Amino acid sequence: MICDDAVARVRLIGGEMLEWSDTERDGSPGAGVLGELLRPLLPSGARVLVAGPHPAALLDEPVAGACELSVLLRSYSDACRLAEQHEVTVYCGSLEKAAFSEGFDVVIALDGVERLMSFDHAGSSWAEALRRLVGMLAPGGTLVLGVENPLGVHRFAGDPSEVHERADDDWAAAELDQSRPVNLEQLTDLLDGSGLTLGRSYAAYGHPSGPHLLLDVSALETASAPTALAVAACAGVFGTPPAGYDSRHLCRMAIAGGLGARIATRWVVVAHAAGGRSATTPVALTMDADAAPYWRLPCELAPAARGGWVRRARGDRTLRVSGRVIRTPGLLDGPIPEGRFLAEILMAACTRNDVVAIREVLGLFLWWMESQGADGKVPGWTAFAVADNVIFDGTRFALLDASWQLPGELDTDVVLARVMRHFAVRLLDSGQWHPWSWQLGTDRLTLTLLSMMGRTADLEIVRRGAELDAEIDADLAGSREDGAQDGVSGEDRPVQDEAVPDEPGQEEPGQPGQGRGAPGRWRESYRELYAARGRLRAKLEEAQQKITVLERDLDTAEAKLLKAVRAVKQAERRDERIRSSAGFRVGRVITASAAALRPVRRMFGAGPERGAD
């Protein structure tokens, strides 16, 4: 129940939506790197307006900076809930009704402008909403605006069913608004036309509602852009869905072709009104894409003097421990490795049925892993050398994130089983094509990969690898050293190997609302259908090959039969020629007489024989 003091801090301005909530959907941007971006933009004592639904954690930055904070929301229930959590002034209503006597030093609209207008004013254009936000700035004020890219990587690599889904707040077709920018150039022109001076423009990668990587657009134009981090941000959220294009390959090719900003999931721009001074903001910021809140570490990226990029952890750099898993923030500091992920290389080889390439890469990976230890033991950090965290540049392997480790040493066979099983799970779950039988389960596929690597293993080793994987996943879900759990949203929950229910509509444990008809259930159903299609295709090709072999055998048998028939006919014709000759007739007469005398010989020859008896 909301207290009276919280309700008193909510001011109704008109156009408020009483029976509506924008927090029921996962549409607001996650705090993450966005909070790190806001920190240098919020001077102490500044008047700050947060326009639109944002996560409560994002409001901690202006509150910690002793700013005079105000929030504009269209939902009355959201406004009351926010006023109860933070002692801030909340204006509830539509953007068209908002009128302030004094401008704001900073206006934050990272969620965009679409959810600032109520359904009573749905006819307002995107450009008009932007002009209203700009009008709320004080002289020299700063606007921090986020805009979702309608042609981002999430549109190509996402679930195709999402294209046909329409939520309750989609009462206006945003794609029909001609004033809405569809690329960064149009957004820049709109800001210039509003009298603002553009500061940094960021391309955001990861989930559109909570990006995990902010990269200055100008950095994407260089050949040394941190492609690996952008690929990791996309893969950590979208994985490798069969519904569309592989997000890793699409992101890598776009950045290599100078189109990195055009396929970003979101753009974040910092613009200043006349007389304002540009604050120094980082060139790039990143945060873990699939880690629980306790484990997340924001990092700042900067171009290195000799090429490439260097990374440095920001914020709390204390050691993080949960169970046996340890994370050392200081190990993130240093150069970022360049190359392709091991998972990318293996996936591409599987698609081509290139078993030779898979065996060669796995052999090199085995040599690298064994070189890290001795006597059948390897360091604890090798347990995190999974295919999604290992980068190969053609000559050497390196970890993208080397801050994870387990204490002591581990058996090499168990670690390799954990690493290969981790990839096998991802491969089978993705539904991607691979050169092995579709009837292979996770354990059998793990054994196949280990044998191709050159290791002899059995199901007992695979079982121990699975136990190690389950232990690590359980510790990664922990939020404190004692193993307590933080509340983690659906999009922020660490990726785990969960069983898919056998019956359609059956809810998974711990996944409420994922029953029949839910978006998550449809995503699983599509993946299952795609995988079933692959299995049926493989079986059909196998049956077709058997039919081809049988047809070839049948043709061979028919040819032999025709040859035998011709031989029989030739023999019959030869017999006919012999029977019609004069010699055959003379011989026939002689043999016929002898045949006639045969009974007489038998009769006379039988008497003595009987007498002898």
PDB file of C-alpha atoms in Angstrom, residues 108-334:
ATOM      1  CA  ILE A 108      16.984  12.733 -19.395  1.00  0.00           C
ATOM      2  CA  ALA A 109      14.787  10.790 -21.832  1.00  0.00           C
ATOM      3  CA  LEU A 110      16.657   7.542 -22.392  1.00  0.00           C
ATOM      4  CA  ASP A 111      13.416   5.678 -23.049  1.00  0.00           C
ATOM      5  CA  GLY A 112      12.591   7.968 -25.956  1.00  0.00           C
ATOM      6  CA  VAL A 113       9.488  10.100 -26.379  1.00  0.00           C
ATOM      7  CA  GLU A 114       6.918   7.474 -27.372  1.00  0.00           C
ATOM      8  CA  ARG A 115       5.798   6.721 -23.801  1.00  0.00           C
ATOM      9  CA  LEU A 116       5.565  10.342 -22.743  1.00  0.00           C
ATOM     10  CA  MET A 117       2.209  10.870 -24.440  1.00  0.00           C
ATOM     11  CA  SER A 118      -1.094   9.403 -23.309  1.00  0.00           C
ATOM     12  CA  PHE A 119      -3.648   7.868 -25.622  1.00  0.00           C
ATOM     13  CA  ASP A 120      -5.649  11.113 -25.532  1.00  0.00           C
ATOM     14  CA  HIS A 121      -2.796  12.812 -27.378  1.00  0.00           C
ATOM     15  CA  ALA A 122      -1.615   9.927 -29.522  1.00  0.00           C
ATOM     16  CA  GLY A 123      -1.789  12.097 -32.623  1.00  0.00           C
ATOM     17  CA  SER A 124       1.253  14.141 -31.639  1.00  0.00           C
ATOM     18  CA  SER A 125       4.280  13.534 -33.824  1.00  0.00           C
ATOM     19  CA  TRP A 126       7.706  12.458 -32.682  1.00  0.00           C
ATOM     20  CA  ALA A 127       9.283  15.742 -33.750  1.00  0.00           C
ATOM     21  CA  GLU A 128       6.690  17.734 -31.815  1.00  0.00           C
ATOM     22  CA  ALA A 129       7.412  15.731 -28.660  1.00  0.00           C
ATOM     23  CA  LEU A 130      11.124  16.419 -29.121  1.00  0.00           C
ATOM     24  CA  ARG A 131      10.473  20.159 -29.409  1.00  0.00           C
ATOM     25  CA  ARG A 132       8.552  20.065 -26.128  1.00  0.00           C
ATOM     26  CA  LEU A 133      11.458  18.347 -24.395  1.00  0.00           C
ATOM     27  CA  VAL A 134      13.916  20.876 -25.796  1.00  0.00           C
ATOM     28  CA  GLY A 135      11.648  23.670 -24.562  1.00  0.00           C
ATOM     29  CA  MET A 136      12.052  22.394 -21.001  1.00  0.00           C
ATOM     30  CA  LEU A 137      15.806  23.026 -21.046  1.00  0.00           C
ATOM     31  CA  ALA A 138      17.297  25.982 -19.244  1.00  0.00           C
ATOM     32  CA  PRO A 139      19.847  28.109 -21.122  1.00  0.00           C
ATOM     33  CA  GLY A 140      22.955  25.974 -21.509  1.00  0.00           C
ATOM     34  CA  GLY A 141      21.045  22.850 -20.448  1.00  0.00           C
ATOM     35  CA  THR A 142      21.814  19.299 -21.553  1.00  0.00           C
ATOM     36  CA  LEU A 143      19.488  16.784 -23.199  1.00  0.00           C
ATOM     37  CA  VAL A 144      20.290  13.072 -22.936  1.00  0.00           C
ATOM     38  CA  LEU A 145      18.044  11.266 -25.405  1.00  0.00           C
ATOM     39  CA  GLY A 146      17.716   7.607 -26.303  1.00  0.00           C
ATOM     40  CA  VAL A 147      16.098   6.455 -29.552  1.00  0.00           C
ATOM     41  CA  GLU A 148      15.476   2.855 -30.543  1.00  0.00           C
ATOM     42  CA  ASN A 149      16.799   1.928 -33.972  1.00  0.00           C
ATOM     43  CA  PRO A 150      14.003   0.446 -36.110  1.00  0.00           C
ATOM     44  CA  LEU A 151      16.637  -1.321 -38.231  1.00  0.00           C
ATOM     45  CA  GLY A 152      18.830  -2.543 -35.382  1.00  0.00           C
ATOM     46  CA  VAL A 153      20.397  -5.950 -35.027  1.00  0.00           C
ATOM     47  CA  HIS A 154      17.582  -6.983 -32.691  1.00  0.00           C
ATOM     48  CA  ARG A 155      15.137  -6.661 -35.597  1.00  0.00           C
ATOM     49  CA  PHE A 156      17.077  -9.168 -37.685  1.00  0.00           C
ATOM     50  CA  ALA A 157      18.231 -11.569 -34.991  1.00  0.00           C
ATOM     51  CA  GLY A 158      15.079 -11.523 -32.867  1.00  0.00           C
ATOM     52  CA  ASP A 159      12.037 -13.732 -32.743  1.00  0.00           C
ATOM     53  CA  PRO A 160       9.921 -13.249 -35.908  1.00  0.00           C
ATOM     54  CA  SER A 161       6.760 -13.612 -33.835  1.00  0.00           C
ATOM     55  CA  GLU A 162       7.615 -10.305 -32.174  1.00  0.00           C
ATOM     56  CA  VAL A 163       7.004  -8.542 -35.478  1.00  0.00           C
ATOM     57  CA  HIS A 164       3.333  -9.501 -35.307  1.00  0.00           C
ATOM     58  CA  GLU A 165       2.909  -8.846 -31.579  1.00  0.00           C
ATOM     59  CA  ARG A 166       1.136  -5.642 -30.609  1.00  0.00           C
ATOM     60  CA  ALA A 167       0.960  -4.611 -26.989  1.00  0.00           C
ATOM     61  CA  ASP A 168      -1.788  -2.515 -25.434  1.00  0.00           C
ATOM     62  CA  ASP A 169       0.245   0.680 -25.705  1.00  0.00           C
ATOM     63  CA  ASP A 170       0.738   0.287 -29.454  1.00  0.00           C
ATOM     64  CA  TRP A 171      -2.377   2.314 -30.195  1.00  0.00           C
ATOM     65  CA  ALA A 172      -0.418   4.424 -32.684  1.00  0.00           C
ATOM     66  CA  ALA A 173       1.741   2.979 -35.452  1.00  0.00           C
ATOM     67  CA  ALA A 174       5.149   4.508 -34.763  1.00  0.00           C
ATOM     68  CA  GLU A 175       6.458   3.347 -38.126  1.00  0.00           C
ATOM     69  CA  LEU A 176       3.897   5.589 -39.864  1.00  0.00           C
ATOM     70  CA  ASP A 177       5.201   8.735 -38.169  1.00  0.00           C
ATOM     71  CA  GLN A 178       7.223  10.431 -40.883  1.00  0.00           C
ATOM     72  CA  SER A 179       8.953  12.693 -38.367  1.00  0.00           C
ATOM     73  CA  ARG A 180      10.444   9.804 -36.408  1.00  0.00           C
ATOM     74  CA  PRO A 181      14.159   9.386 -37.229  1.00  0.00           C
ATOM     75  CA  VAL A 182      15.119   6.082 -38.791  1.00  0.00           C
ATOM     76  CA  ASN A 183      18.863   6.701 -38.783  1.00  0.00           C
ATOM     77  CA  LEU A 184      21.381   8.695 -36.817  1.00  0.00           C
ATOM     78  CA  GLU A 185      21.700  11.358 -39.508  1.00  0.00           C
ATOM     79  CA  GLN A 186      17.993  12.206 -39.304  1.00  0.00           C
ATOM     80  CA  LEU A 187      18.194  12.348 -35.512  1.00  0.00           C
ATOM     81  CA  THR A 188      21.152  14.726 -35.747  1.00  0.00           C
ATOM     82  CA  ASP A 189      19.262  16.961 -38.177  1.00  0.00           C
ATOM     83  CA  LEU A 190      16.272  17.128 -35.820  1.00  0.00           C
ATOM     84  CA  LEU A 191      18.490  18.134 -32.902  1.00  0.00           C
ATOM     85  CA  ASP A 192      20.267  20.749 -35.011  1.00  0.00           C
ATOM     86  CA  GLY A 193      16.907  22.113 -36.124  1.00  0.00           C
ATOM     87  CA  SER A 194      15.870  22.410 -32.486  1.00  0.00           C
ATOM     88  CA  GLY A 195      18.787  24.716 -31.753  1.00  0.00           C
ATOM     89  CA  LEU A 196      20.904  22.185 -29.872  1.00  0.00           C
ATOM     90  CA  THR A 197      24.596  21.525 -30.249  1.00  0.00           C
ATOM     91  CA  LEU A 198      25.342  17.845 -30.557  1.00  0.00           C
ATOM     92  CA  GLY A 199      27.954  16.415 -28.217  1.00  0.00           C
ATOM     93  CA  ARG A 200      28.772  12.723 -28.285  1.00  0.00           C
ATOM     94  CA  SER A 201      26.582  10.254 -30.142  1.00  0.00           C
ATOM     95  CA  TYR A 202      26.665   6.680 -28.929  1.00  0.00           C
ATOM     96  CA  ALA A 203      25.731   3.455 -30.651  1.00  0.00           C
ATOM     97  CA  ALA A 204      24.212   1.121 -28.069  1.00  0.00           C
ATOM     98  CA  TYR A 205      24.459  -2.662 -28.378  1.00  0.00           C
ATOM     99  CA  GLY A 206      22.667  -5.344 -26.456  1.00  0.00           C
ATOM    100  CA  HIS A 207      19.013  -5.434 -25.525  1.00  0.00           C
ATOM    101  CA  PRO A 208      17.176  -2.360 -26.891  1.00  0.00           C
ATOM    102  CA  SER A 209      15.650  -1.682 -23.480  1.00  0.00           C
ATOM    103  CA  GLY A 210      18.934  -2.071 -21.623  1.00  0.00           C
ATOM    104  CA  PRO A 211      22.108  -1.714 -23.708  1.00  0.00           C
ATOM    105  CA  HIS A 212      25.300  -3.268 -22.424  1.00  0.00           C
ATOM    106  CA  LEU A 213      27.753  -1.369 -24.623  1.00  0.00           C
ATOM    107  CA  LEU A 214      27.874   2.327 -25.484  1.00  0.00           C
ATOM    108  CA  LEU A 215      30.367   3.159 -28.199  1.00  0.00           C
ATOM    109  CA  ASP A 216      31.083   6.578 -29.661  1.00  0.00           C
ATOM    110  CA  VAL A 217      29.902   6.599 -33.264  1.00  0.00           C
ATOM    111  CA  SER A 218      33.164   8.151 -34.423  1.00  0.00           C
ATOM    112  CA  ALA A 219      35.046   5.153 -33.000  1.00  0.00           C
ATOM    113  CA  LEU A 220      33.026   2.821 -35.221  1.00  0.00           C
ATOM    114  CA  GLU A 221      34.489   4.514 -38.276  1.00  0.00           C
ATOM    115  CA  THR A 222      37.976   3.305 -37.402  1.00  0.00           C
ATOM    116  CA  ALA A 223      39.356  -0.085 -38.320  1.00  0.00           C
ATOM    117  CA  SER A 224      40.245  -0.847 -34.697  1.00  0.00           C
ATOM    118  CA  ALA A 225      36.725  -0.672 -33.271  1.00  0.00           C
ATOM    119  CA  PRO A 226      36.234  -3.091 -30.330  1.00  0.00           C
ATOM    120  CA  THR A 227      34.230  -5.536 -32.398  1.00  0.00           C
ATOM    121  CA  ALA A 228      34.560  -8.367 -29.898  1.00  0.00           C
ATOM    122  CA  LEU A 229      32.710  -6.433 -27.192  1.00  0.00           C
ATOM    123  CA  ALA A 230      29.909  -5.449 -29.580  1.00  0.00           C
ATOM    124  CA  VAL A 231      29.575  -9.059 -30.699  1.00  0.00           C
ATOM    125  CA  ALA A 232      29.555 -10.208 -27.067  1.00  0.00           C
ATOM    126  CA  ALA A 233      26.865  -7.650 -26.173  1.00  0.00           C
ATOM    127  CA  CYS A 234      24.608  -8.929 -28.952  1.00  0.00           C
ATOM    128  CA  ALA A 235      25.314 -12.609 -28.379  1.00  0.00           C
ATOM    129  CA  GLY A 236      24.778 -12.277 -24.631  1.00  0.00           C
ATOM    130  CA  VAL A 237      21.206 -11.103 -25.216  1.00  0.00           C
ATOM    131  CA  PHE A 238      20.089 -12.642 -28.500  1.00  0.00           C
ATOM    132  CA  GLY A 239      22.315 -15.693 -28.494  1.00  0.00           C
ATOM    133  CA  THR A 240      22.157 -17.503 -31.844  1.00  0.00           C
ATOM    134  CA  PRO A 241      18.433 -17.658 -32.562  1.00  0.00           C
ATOM    135  CA  PRO A 242      17.252 -19.769 -35.505  1.00  0.00           C
ATOM    136  CA  ALA A 243      14.473 -17.262 -36.037  1.00  0.00           C
ATOM    137  CA  GLY A 244      16.665 -14.884 -37.962  1.00  0.00           C
ATOM    138  CA  TYR A 245      20.241 -13.989 -38.752  1.00  0.00           C
ATOM    139  CA  ASP A 246      23.125 -14.818 -36.446  1.00  0.00           C
ATOM    140  CA  SER A 247      23.585 -11.647 -34.394  1.00  0.00           C
ATOM    141  CA  ARG A 248      27.319 -12.275 -34.000  1.00  0.00           C
ATOM    142  CA  HIS A 249      27.989 -12.504 -37.715  1.00  0.00           C
ATOM    143  CA  LEU A 250      25.703  -9.592 -38.557  1.00  0.00           C
ATOM    144  CA  CYS A 251      27.289  -7.311 -35.963  1.00  0.00           C
ATOM    145  CA  ARG A 252      30.837  -8.227 -36.962  1.00  0.00           C
ATOM    146  CA  MET A 253      30.249  -7.742 -40.693  1.00  0.00           C
ATOM    147  CA  ALA A 254      28.412  -4.443 -40.167  1.00  0.00           C
ATOM    148  CA  ILE A 255      31.203  -2.951 -38.055  1.00  0.00           C
ATOM    149  CA  ALA A 256      33.833  -4.178 -40.509  1.00  0.00           C
ATOM    150  CA  GLY A 257      31.883  -2.500 -43.318  1.00  0.00           C
ATOM    151  CA  GLY A 258      31.527   0.800 -41.478  1.00  0.00           C
ATOM    152  CA  LEU A 259      27.827   0.256 -40.740  1.00  0.00           C
ATOM    153  CA  GLY A 260      28.115  -0.346 -37.017  1.00  0.00           C
ATOM    154  CA  ALA A 261      26.004   2.667 -36.050  1.00  0.00           C
ATOM    155  CA  ARG A 262      23.266   1.702 -38.489  1.00  0.00           C
ATOM    156  CA  ILE A 263      22.629  -1.687 -36.877  1.00  0.00           C
ATOM    157  CA  ALA A 264      22.928  -0.547 -33.246  1.00  0.00           C
ATOM    158  CA  THR A 265      19.904  -1.452 -31.150  1.00  0.00           C
ATOM    159  CA  ARG A 266      19.643   2.092 -29.804  1.00  0.00           C
ATOM    160  CA  TRP A 267      21.231   5.511 -30.191  1.00  0.00           C
ATOM    161  CA  VAL A 268      22.035   7.677 -27.202  1.00  0.00           C
ATOM    162  CA  VAL A 269      22.881  11.315 -27.905  1.00  0.00           C
ATOM    163  CA  VAL A 270      24.058  14.117 -25.634  1.00  0.00           C
ATOM    164  CA  ALA A 271      23.071  17.593 -26.882  1.00  0.00           C
ATOM    165  CA  HIS A 272      23.478  21.039 -25.316  1.00  0.00           C
ATOM    166  CA  ALA A 273      21.415  24.198 -25.554  1.00  0.00           C
ATOM    167  CA  ALA A 274      22.997  27.488 -26.572  1.00  0.00           C
ATOM    168  CA  GLY A 275      25.624  28.614 -24.096  1.00  0.00           C
ATOM    169  CA  GLY A 276      26.175  25.165 -22.640  1.00  0.00           C
ATOM    170  CA  ARG A 277      29.530  23.508 -22.200  1.00  0.00           C
ATOM    171  CA  SER A 278      30.161  19.943 -23.251  1.00  0.00           C
ATOM    172  CA  ALA A 279      30.976  17.642 -20.366  1.00  0.00           C
ATOM    173  CA  THR A 280      33.730  15.089 -20.758  1.00  0.00           C
ATOM    174  CA  THR A 281      32.114  11.700 -21.251  1.00  0.00           C
ATOM    175  CA  PRO A 282      33.832   8.365 -21.917  1.00  0.00           C
ATOM    176  CA  VAL A 283      34.433   7.190 -25.465  1.00  0.00           C
ATOM    177  CA  ALA A 284      32.893   3.824 -24.651  1.00  0.00           C
ATOM    178  CA  LEU A 285      31.288   2.055 -21.701  1.00  0.00           C
ATOM    179  CA  THR A 286      30.431  -1.579 -21.263  1.00  0.00           C
ATOM    180  CA  MET A 287      28.856  -3.892 -18.706  1.00  0.00           C
ATOM    181  CA  ASP A 288      28.220  -7.626 -18.500  1.00  0.00           C
ATOM    182  CA  ALA A 289      25.363  -8.681 -20.732  1.00  0.00           C
ATOM    183  CA  ASP A 290      24.176 -11.751 -18.825  1.00  0.00           C
ATOM    184  CA  ALA A 291      25.433 -11.428 -15.241  1.00  0.00           C
ATOM    185  CA  ALA A 292      23.370 -11.081 -12.080  1.00  0.00           C
ATOM    186  CA  PRO A 293      23.378  -7.608 -10.467  1.00  0.00           C
ATOM    187  CA  TYR A 294      25.903  -8.640  -7.818  1.00  0.00           C
ATOM    188  CA  TRP A 295      28.489  -9.595 -10.443  1.00  0.00           C
ATOM    189  CA  ARG A 296      28.091  -6.682 -12.834  1.00  0.00           C
ATOM    190  CA  LEU A 297      31.082  -4.462 -13.423  1.00  0.00           C
ATOM    191  CA  PRO A 298      30.959  -1.302 -15.532  1.00  0.00           C
ATOM    192  CA  CYS A 299      34.093  -0.741 -17.573  1.00  0.00           C
ATOM    193  CA  GLU A 300      35.430   2.222 -19.486  1.00  0.00           C
ATOM    194  CA  LEU A 301      37.071   1.692 -22.875  1.00  0.00           C
ATOM    195  CA  ALA A 302      39.645   3.907 -24.514  1.00  0.00           C
ATOM    196  CA  PRO A 303      41.761   3.644 -27.677  1.00  0.00           C
ATOM    197  CA  ALA A 304      45.290   2.439 -26.992  1.00  0.00           C
ATOM    198  CA  ALA A 305      48.287   4.472 -28.098  1.00  0.00           C
ATOM    199  CA  ARG A 306      49.612   1.623 -30.253  1.00  0.00           C
ATOM    200  CA  GLY A 307      46.286   0.552 -31.649  1.00  0.00           C
ATOM    201  CA  GLY A 308      43.518  -1.529 -30.231  1.00  0.00           C
ATOM    202  CA  TRP A 309      41.555  -0.769 -27.088  1.00  0.00           C
ATOM    203  CA  VAL A 310      42.210  -0.892 -23.375  1.00  0.00           C
ATOM    204  CA  ARG A 311      39.659  -1.535 -20.649  1.00  0.00           C
ATOM    205  CA  ARG A 312      39.445  -0.412 -17.042  1.00  0.00           C
ATOM    206  CA  ALA A 313      36.873  -1.436 -14.457  1.00  0.00           C
ATOM    207  CA  ARG A 314      34.936   1.390 -12.813  1.00  0.00           C
ATOM    208  CA  GLY A 315      32.900   1.698  -9.657  1.00  0.00           C
ATOM    209  CA  ASP A 316      33.250  -0.797  -6.853  1.00  0.00           C
ATOM    210  CA  ARG A 317      36.457  -2.769  -7.429  1.00  0.00           C
ATOM    211  CA  THR A 318      36.150  -5.008  -4.382  1.00  0.00           C
ATOM    212  CA  LEU A 319      36.510  -8.753  -4.721  1.00  0.00           C
ATOM    213  CA  ARG A 320      33.241 -10.589  -5.406  1.00  0.00           C
ATOM    214  CA  VAL A 321      32.741 -14.113  -4.089  1.00  0.00           C
ATOM    215  CA  SER A 322      29.798 -16.502  -4.188  1.00  0.00           C
ATOM    216  CA  GLY A 323      30.343 -20.155  -3.401  1.00  0.00           C
ATOM    217  CA  ARG A 324      33.571 -21.146  -5.116  1.00  0.00           C
ATOM    218  CA  VAL A 325      33.291 -18.545  -7.880  1.00  0.00           C
ATOM    219  CA  ILE A 326      35.536 -15.510  -7.480  1.00  0.00           C
ATOM    220  CA  ARG A 327      35.611 -12.367  -9.576  1.00  0.00           C
ATOM    221  CA  THR A 328      38.526  -9.953  -9.415  1.00  0.00           C
ATOM    222  CA  PRO A 329      37.652  -6.591 -11.036  1.00  0.00           C
ATOM    223  CA  GLY A 330      41.317  -5.653 -11.418  1.00  0.00           C
ATOM    224  CA  LEU A 331      41.850  -8.514 -13.883  1.00  0.00           C
ATOM    225  CA  LEU A 332      39.624  -6.699 -16.378  1.00  0.00           C
ATOM    226  CA  ASP A 333      42.142  -3.885 -16.718  1.00  0.00           C
ATOM    227  CA  GLY A 334      44.317  -4.112 -19.793  1.00  0.00           C
TER     228      GLY A 334
END
